[in-house]
Coordinates of N, CA and C and ligand atoms in Angstrom, one line a residue:
M1 N -41.5 19.2 -89.4 CA -42.3 18.4 -88.7 C -43.3 19.3 -88.1
Q2 N -44.5 19.3 -88.1 CA -45.7 19.9 -86.9 C -45.1 20.2 -85.9
T3 N -45.5 21.9 -85.3 CA -44.9 21.5 -83.6 C -46.5 22.0 -83.2
V4 N -46.3 21.3 -81.1 CA -48.1 21.3 -81.3 C -47.1 22.0 -80.0
L5 N -48.0 23.5 -79.2 CA -47.6 24.3 -77.8 C -48.2 23.5 -76.8
I6 N -47.6 23.1 -76.0 CA -48.0 22.7 -74.9 C -48.0 23.6 -73.6
L7 N -48.8 25.0 -73.4 CA -49.0 26.1 -72.5 C -48.9 25.3 -71.1
N8 N -48.4 26.4 -70.0 CA -48.8 25.6 -69.3 C -49.4 27.6 -68.0
G9 N -50.1 27.5 -67.4 CA -50.1 28.5 -67.1 C -49.9 29.0 -65.4
P10 N -49.2 29.4 -64.3 CA -49.4 30.3 -63.2 C -49.2 29.0 -62.1
N11 N -48.2 29.1 -61.8 CA -48.1 28.0 -60.6 C -48.1 26.5 -60.7
L12 N -48.6 26.2 -62.0 CA -48.2 24.6 -62.3 C -46.7 24.1 -62.4
N13 N -45.6 25.0 -62.5 CA -44.0 25.1 -62.1 C -44.1 24.0 -60.7
L14 N -44.9 24.4 -60.0 CA -45.2 23.1 -58.8 C -45.1 21.7 -58.9
L15 N -46.1 21.2 -60.1 CA -46.4 19.7 -60.4 C -45.5 18.8 -59.8
G16 N -46.3 17.7 -59.2 CA -45.0 16.7 -58.5 C -44.5 17.9 -57.0
K17 N -45.0 18.6 -56.1 CA -43.8 19.4 -55.7 C -44.3 20.0 -54.6
R18 N -46.0 19.9 -54.4 CA -47.4 20.7 -53.5 C -48.2 20.0 -54.2
Q19 N -48.9 20.1 -53.0 CA -50.6 19.4 -52.9 C -50.5 18.2 -54.3
P20 N -49.8 16.6 -53.8 CA -50.8 16.3 -54.9 C -51.6 14.7 -54.5
D21 N -52.4 15.4 -52.7 CA -54.3 15.0 -52.9 C -54.3 15.6 -54.5
I22 N -54.5 16.8 -54.6 CA -55.3 17.2 -56.2 C -54.1 17.4 -57.3
Y23 N -53.1 17.0 -56.8 CA -52.2 17.9 -58.7 C -52.1 16.4 -59.0
G24 N -52.1 15.2 -57.9 CA -50.6 14.4 -58.0 C -48.9 14.2 -58.1
R25 N -48.5 13.3 -58.5 CA -46.6 13.5 -57.5 C -46.2 13.9 -58.8
E26 N -46.5 13.8 -60.4 CA -45.9 13.7 -61.5 C -45.9 15.3 -61.8
T27 N -44.4 15.7 -62.4 CA -44.1 16.5 -62.7 C -44.6 17.1 -64.0
L28 N -43.9 18.6 -64.5 CA -44.0 19.2 -65.7 C -42.7 17.7 -67.0
A29 N -42.1 17.9 -65.8 CA -41.0 17.0 -67.1 C -40.9 15.4 -67.2
D30 N -42.7 14.9 -66.6 CA -43.2 13.0 -66.9 C -44.2 14.4 -67.5
V31 N -45.0 15.0 -67.6 CA -45.6 15.5 -68.3 C -45.7 15.6 -69.9
E32 N -44.6 16.6 -69.9 CA -44.0 16.2 -71.2 C -42.7 15.1 -71.9
W33 N -42.6 14.5 -71.0 CA -42.2 12.8 -71.2 C -43.7 11.9 -72.0
A34 N -43.8 12.2 -71.4 CA -45.8 11.7 -71.4 C -46.1 11.8 -72.8
C35 N -46.3 13.4 -73.2 CA -47.0 14.0 -74.2 C -45.9 13.3 -75.6
R36 N -44.3 13.6 -75.3 CA -43.3 13.3 -76.4 C -43.8 11.9 -77.2
E37 N -44.2 11.3 -76.0 CA -44.1 9.9 -77.0 C -45.8 9.8 -77.8
V38 N -46.1 10.1 -76.9 CA -47.6 9.9 -78.1 C -47.7 10.8 -78.7
A39 N -46.8 12.3 -78.9 CA -46.9 13.1 -80.5 C -46.2 12.0 -81.9
T40 N -44.4 11.3 -80.9 CA -43.8 11.0 -81.7 C -44.3 9.5 -82.4
E41 N -45.6 9.4 -82.1 CA -46.1 7.9 -83.0 C -47.2 8.9 -84.1
F42 N -47.6 10.2 -83.7 CA -48.3 10.7 -84.4 C -47.6 11.7 -85.3
G43 N -45.8 11.7 -85.6 CA -45.8 12.6 -86.3 C -44.9 13.7 -86.3
F44 N -45.5 14.8 -84.5 CA -45.2 15.5 -84.9 C -44.4 15.5 -83.4
G45 N -44.2 17.3 -83.3 CA -43.2 18.0 -82.2 C -44.0 18.1 -81.4
I46 N -43.4 18.5 -80.0 CA -44.3 19.2 -78.8 C -43.2 20.8 -78.1
R47 N -43.9 21.1 -77.5 CA -42.7 22.7 -77.3 C -43.7 22.3 -75.8
L48 N -43.6 21.8 -74.8 CA -44.0 22.6 -73.3 C -43.1 23.4 -72.9
L49 N -44.1 25.0 -72.5 CA -43.5 25.7 -71.4 C -44.5 26.4 -70.2
Q50 N -43.4 26.7 -70.0 CA -45.4 26.5 -68.2 C -44.0 28.4 -68.3
S51 N -46.1 29.4 -67.6 CA -45.0 30.5 -67.1 C -46.1 31.0 -66.4
N52 N -45.3 32.4 -65.3 CA -47.1 32.5 -64.2 C -46.8 34.2 -64.2
A53 N -46.2 34.4 -66.0 CA -47.2 35.7 -66.4 C -48.4 35.5 -67.3
E54 N -49.1 36.3 -67.2 CA -49.8 35.9 -68.4 C -49.7 36.4 -69.8
H55 N -49.1 37.3 -70.1 CA -47.9 38.3 -70.8 C -48.0 37.7 -71.4
Q56 N -47.0 36.4 -70.3 CA -45.9 36.2 -71.3 C -46.4 34.7 -72.1
I57 N -47.1 34.0 -71.6 CA -48.3 33.5 -72.5 C -49.0 34.0 -73.9
I58 N -49.6 35.0 -73.3 CA -50.4 36.0 -75.1 C -48.8 35.5 -75.4
D59 N -48.0 36.0 -75.2 CA -46.6 36.2 -76.3 C -46.2 34.9 -76.9
W60 N -46.3 33.7 -76.3 CA -46.1 33.1 -77.1 C -47.6 32.1 -78.0
I61 N -48.5 32.3 -77.6 CA -49.6 31.9 -77.8 C -49.4 33.1 -79.8
H62 N -49.1 34.2 -79.8 CA -48.6 34.7 -80.7 C -48.3 34.1 -81.7
Q63 N -46.9 34.3 -81.2 CA -45.8 33.2 -81.5 C -45.9 31.9 -82.7
A64 N -47.1 31.2 -82.1 CA -47.4 30.6 -82.2 C -48.0 30.2 -83.2
R65 N -48.6 31.6 -84.2 CA -49.9 32.1 -85.4 C -48.4 31.2 -86.5
E66 N -47.0 31.2 -86.2 CA -46.0 31.5 -87.0 C -45.8 29.8 -86.7
E67 N -46.1 29.1 -85.9 CA -44.6 28.3 -85.6 C -45.4 27.2 -85.1
A68 N -47.4 27.2 -84.4 CA -47.2 25.6 -84.1 C -48.3 25.0 -85.1
A69 N -48.6 24.8 -84.7 CA -50.1 23.2 -85.6 C -51.2 23.8 -84.8
G70 N -51.0 23.5 -83.4 CA -51.9 23.5 -82.2 C -51.5 23.6 -81.3
I71 N -52.4 23.9 -80.1 CA -52.3 23.6 -79.0 C -53.0 23.8 -77.9
I72 N -52.2 22.9 -77.1 CA -52.8 22.3 -75.8 C -53.0 23.1 -74.8
I73 N -53.6 23.7 -74.1 CA -53.1 24.7 -72.9 C -54.8 24.7 -71.5
N74 N -52.8 24.1 -70.7 CA -54.0 24.8 -68.9 C -53.7 26.2 -69.2
P75 N -54.7 27.0 -68.7 CA -54.0 28.2 -68.2 C -54.1 28.4 -66.8
G76 N -54.4 27.5 -65.9 CA -54.3 27.3 -65.0 C -55.5 27.9 -64.1
A77 N -55.1 28.9 -63.0 CA -55.9 30.0 -62.5 C -56.2 31.1 -64.2
Y78 N -55.6 31.5 -64.8 CA -56.2 32.3 -65.5 C -57.6 31.8 -66.9
S79 N -57.7 30.7 -66.5 CA -58.7 29.9 -67.3 C -59.8 30.6 -66.9
H80 N -60.1 31.6 -65.9 CA -60.7 31.6 -65.2 C -61.7 33.8 -65.0
T81 N -60.7 34.3 -65.4 CA -60.5 35.0 -65.1 C -59.2 36.2 -66.6
S82 N -59.1 35.2 -67.6 CA -58.7 35.8 -68.6 C -59.1 36.3 -69.9
I83 N -59.6 37.1 -70.0 CA -60.5 37.8 -71.5 C -59.0 38.0 -72.5
A84 N -57.9 38.0 -71.9 CA -57.4 38.4 -72.3 C -56.0 37.4 -73.2
I85 N -56.1 36.2 -73.0 CA -56.0 35.1 -73.1 C -56.7 34.1 -74.1
L86 N -58.0 34.5 -73.9 CA -58.9 34.3 -74.8 C -59.1 34.5 -76.1
D87 N -58.7 36.2 -76.6 CA -58.7 37.1 -77.1 C -56.8 36.3 -78.6
A88 N -56.1 35.8 -77.2 CA -55.2 35.6 -77.9 C -55.4 34.5 -78.8
L89 N -56.2 33.6 -78.5 CA -56.6 32.3 -78.9 C -57.2 32.3 -79.6
N90 N -57.9 33.5 -80.2 CA -58.6 33.3 -80.8 C -58.4 33.4 -81.9
A91 N -57.6 34.2 -81.9 CA -56.1 35.2 -83.0 C -55.3 33.4 -83.6
F92 N -55.9 33.1 -83.1 CA -54.6 31.4 -83.6 C -55.8 30.9 -84.8
E93 N -55.2 30.2 -85.3 CA -55.7 28.9 -86.2 C -55.9 27.8 -86.1
G94 N -55.1 27.1 -85.4 CA -55.3 25.9 -85.5 C -56.6 25.1 -83.8
P95 N -55.9 23.6 -83.9 CA -56.4 23.7 -83.0 C -56.1 24.0 -81.6
V96 N -57.0 24.0 -80.8 CA -57.6 24.5 -79.0 C -57.6 23.2 -78.1
L97 N -56.9 22.7 -77.7 CA -57.3 21.5 -76.3 C -57.5 22.5 -75.3
E98 N -58.1 22.0 -73.9 CA -58.0 23.0 -72.9 C -57.6 21.9 -71.4
V99 N -57.2 21.4 -71.2 CA -56.8 20.3 -70.0 C -56.6 21.2 -68.6
H100 N -57.3 20.0 -67.7 CA -57.3 20.5 -66.3 C -56.7 19.3 -65.7
I101 N -55.9 19.3 -65.4 CA -55.8 18.8 -64.5 C -56.6 17.8 -63.3
S102 N -57.2 18.4 -62.5 CA -58.6 18.1 -62.0 C -59.7 18.8 -62.2
N103 N -60.6 18.0 -60.7 CA -62.2 18.6 -62.5 C -62.5 19.1 -61.6
I104 N -62.8 20.2 -62.1 CA -62.8 22.4 -61.4 C -64.2 22.0 -61.5
H105 N -65.1 22.0 -62.6 CA -66.8 21.9 -62.2 C -66.9 20.5 -60.7
K106 N -66.0 20.1 -59.7 CA -66.2 19.2 -59.0 C -65.6 20.9 -57.1
R107 N -65.2 21.2 -58.4 CA -64.1 22.5 -57.1 C -65.3 23.3 -56.7
E108 N -64.6 25.3 -56.2 CA -65.3 26.4 -55.7 C -65.6 26.6 -57.2
S109 N -66.8 27.0 -56.4 CA -68.0 27.6 -58.3 C -66.9 28.3 -59.0
F110 N -66.3 29.8 -58.5 CA -65.1 30.2 -59.4 C -64.3 29.6 -59.9
R111 N -64.2 28.2 -60.2 CA -63.2 27.4 -61.0 C -64.0 26.9 -62.5
H112 N -65.5 27.1 -61.3 CA -66.4 26.9 -63.0 C -66.0 27.2 -63.7
H113 N -66.0 28.5 -64.5 CA -66.1 29.3 -65.5 C -64.8 28.6 -65.8
S114 N -64.5 29.2 -67.5 CA -63.8 28.9 -68.0 C -63.6 30.3 -69.4
F115 N -63.6 30.6 -69.6 CA -63.0 31.8 -70.9 C -62.0 31.3 -72.0
V116 N -61.5 30.8 -71.5 CA -61.2 29.5 -72.8 C -62.0 29.1 -73.8
S117 N -62.2 27.6 -72.2 CA -63.4 27.2 -73.1 C -64.5 28.0 -74.4
Q118 N -64.7 28.7 -74.5 CA -65.3 29.9 -75.1 C -64.8 29.4 -76.4
R119 N -62.7 29.1 -76.6 CA -62.2 29.1 -77.6 C -61.8 27.2 -78.0
A120 N -62.6 26.4 -77.3 CA -61.4 25.2 -77.4 C -62.0 24.6 -78.1
D121 N -60.9 23.2 -78.8 CA -62.1 22.3 -79.3 C -62.4 21.1 -79.4
G122 N -62.0 21.3 -77.3 CA -61.9 20.4 -76.8 C -61.2 20.5 -75.2
V123 N -61.5 20.2 -74.4 CA -61.7 20.1 -72.7 C -61.4 18.9 -72.0
I124 N -60.0 19.4 -71.6 CA -60.1 17.2 -70.1 C -60.3 18.3 -68.7
A125 N -60.5 17.5 -68.4 CA -60.6 18.0 -67.7 C -61.3 16.6 -66.5
G126 N -60.2 16.6 -64.9 CA -60.8 15.1 -64.2 C -60.1 14.0 -63.7
F127 N -58.3 14.9 -64.9 CA -57.8 13.0 -65.6 C -56.9 12.6 -65.1
G128 N -56.5 13.7 -63.7 CA -54.9 13.7 -63.9 C -54.2 14.5 -64.7
V129 N -52.6 14.4 -64.6 CA -51.6 14.6 -65.1 C -51.6 13.5 -66.8
E130 N -52.4 12.9 -66.8 CA -52.6 11.4 -67.9 C -54.0 12.7 -69.0
G131 N -55.2 13.9 -68.7 CA -54.8 14.4 -69.9 C -54.5 15.2 -70.0
Y132 N -53.1 15.4 -69.8 CA -51.8 16.0 -71.3 C -52.0 14.9 -72.2
A133 N -52.1 14.0 -71.6 CA -51.6 12.4 -73.0 C -52.3 12.3 -73.7
L134 N -54.1 12.9 -74.0 CA -54.8 12.3 -74.4 C -55.4 13.6 -74.5
A135 N -55.4 14.5 -74.8 CA -55.0 15.7 -75.5 C -53.9 15.7 -76.6
T136 N -53.2 15.2 -76.3 CA -51.7 15.2 -77.0 C -52.5 14.1 -78.3
R137 N -53.6 13.0 -78.0 CA -53.6 11.9 -78.8 C -54.2 12.7 -79.7
R138 N -55.5 13.6 -79.1 CA -56.6 13.9 -79.7 C -56.4 15.1 -80.7
M139 N -55.0 15.6 -80.8 CA -54.2 16.4 -81.1 C -54.1 16.3 -82.8
G140 N -53.8 14.8 -82.0 CA -52.8 13.8 -83.6 C -53.9 13.7 -84.4
S141 N -54.7 13.2 -84.4 CA -56.7 13.3 -84.7 C -57.0 14.2 -85.5
L142 N -56.5 15.5 -84.9 CA -57.1 16.2 -85.6 C -56.6 17.1 -86.2
L143 N -55.1 17.3 -86.3 CA -53.8 17.0 -87.5 C -53.9 16.4 -88.8
R144 N -54.4 14.8 -88.3 CA -54.1 14.2 -89.2 C -55.0 13.3 -89.2
P145 N -56.3 13.3 -89.8 CA -57.5 12.7 -89.3 C -57.3 11.6 -90.6
R146 N -57.8 10.7 -89.9 CA -57.9 8.9 -90.4 C -59.3 8.8 -90.9
Ligands
CA2_201 O1 -57.2 21.4 -62.5 C1 -56.1 22.0 -63.5 O2 -55.5 22.1 -63.8 C2 -56.3 24.0 -62.4 O3 -56.3 24.4 -64.2 C3 -55.2 23.9 -62.2 C4 -55.0 25.7 -61.6 C5 -56.8 25.5 -60.9 O4 -55.8 27.3 -61.0 C6 -57.5 25.3 -62.4 O5 -58.4 25.7 -61.4 C7 -57.4 24.5 -62.6 C8 -53.6 25.3 -60.5 C9 -52.7 24.4 -60.1 C10 -51.9 25.1 -59.3 O6 -51.3 24.1 -59.3 C11 -50.3 23.3 -58.7 C12 -49.5 22.2 -58.7 C13 -49.3 21.8 -57.7 C14 -49.1 22.6 -56.5 C15 -49.7 23.8 -56.3 C16 -49.6 24.0 -57.4

């Protein structure tokens, strides 16, 4: 069975526990549940991971080259700073979808640019945590075009 990695960057471990006005009340465990349901419909598996460390996210992307059919990534604040994560994603051959819970374009100007978007095959922003399940659905279409 194909696996899709759902990678989450810094501070997203706090999801559902702080700033519910911006990020909502659902946790990463809720996100994992919702994405797994969609992935099962399409016949693939998911692995959801979170790290506050840039090098860890890069290492997971490298591993994905051998182990994953696609990557869904919310790089958190590294979206706006990390050429290293962009470089790692550029070495991955499968589809890459970028998710932002908040609408980064409606927020501070330093959030408007994402290095990762240069590699992403699609970007979802401002759909709340539902964006992850939507991205998982899209990943299903990309991996198994009808
Ligand atoms: O909207 C998004 O998903 C972001 O990637 C979230 C990042 C932010 O730096 C990006 O600009 C946009 C921040 C993640 C912080 O997550 C928290 C969740 C709950 C409570 C506190 C932080």
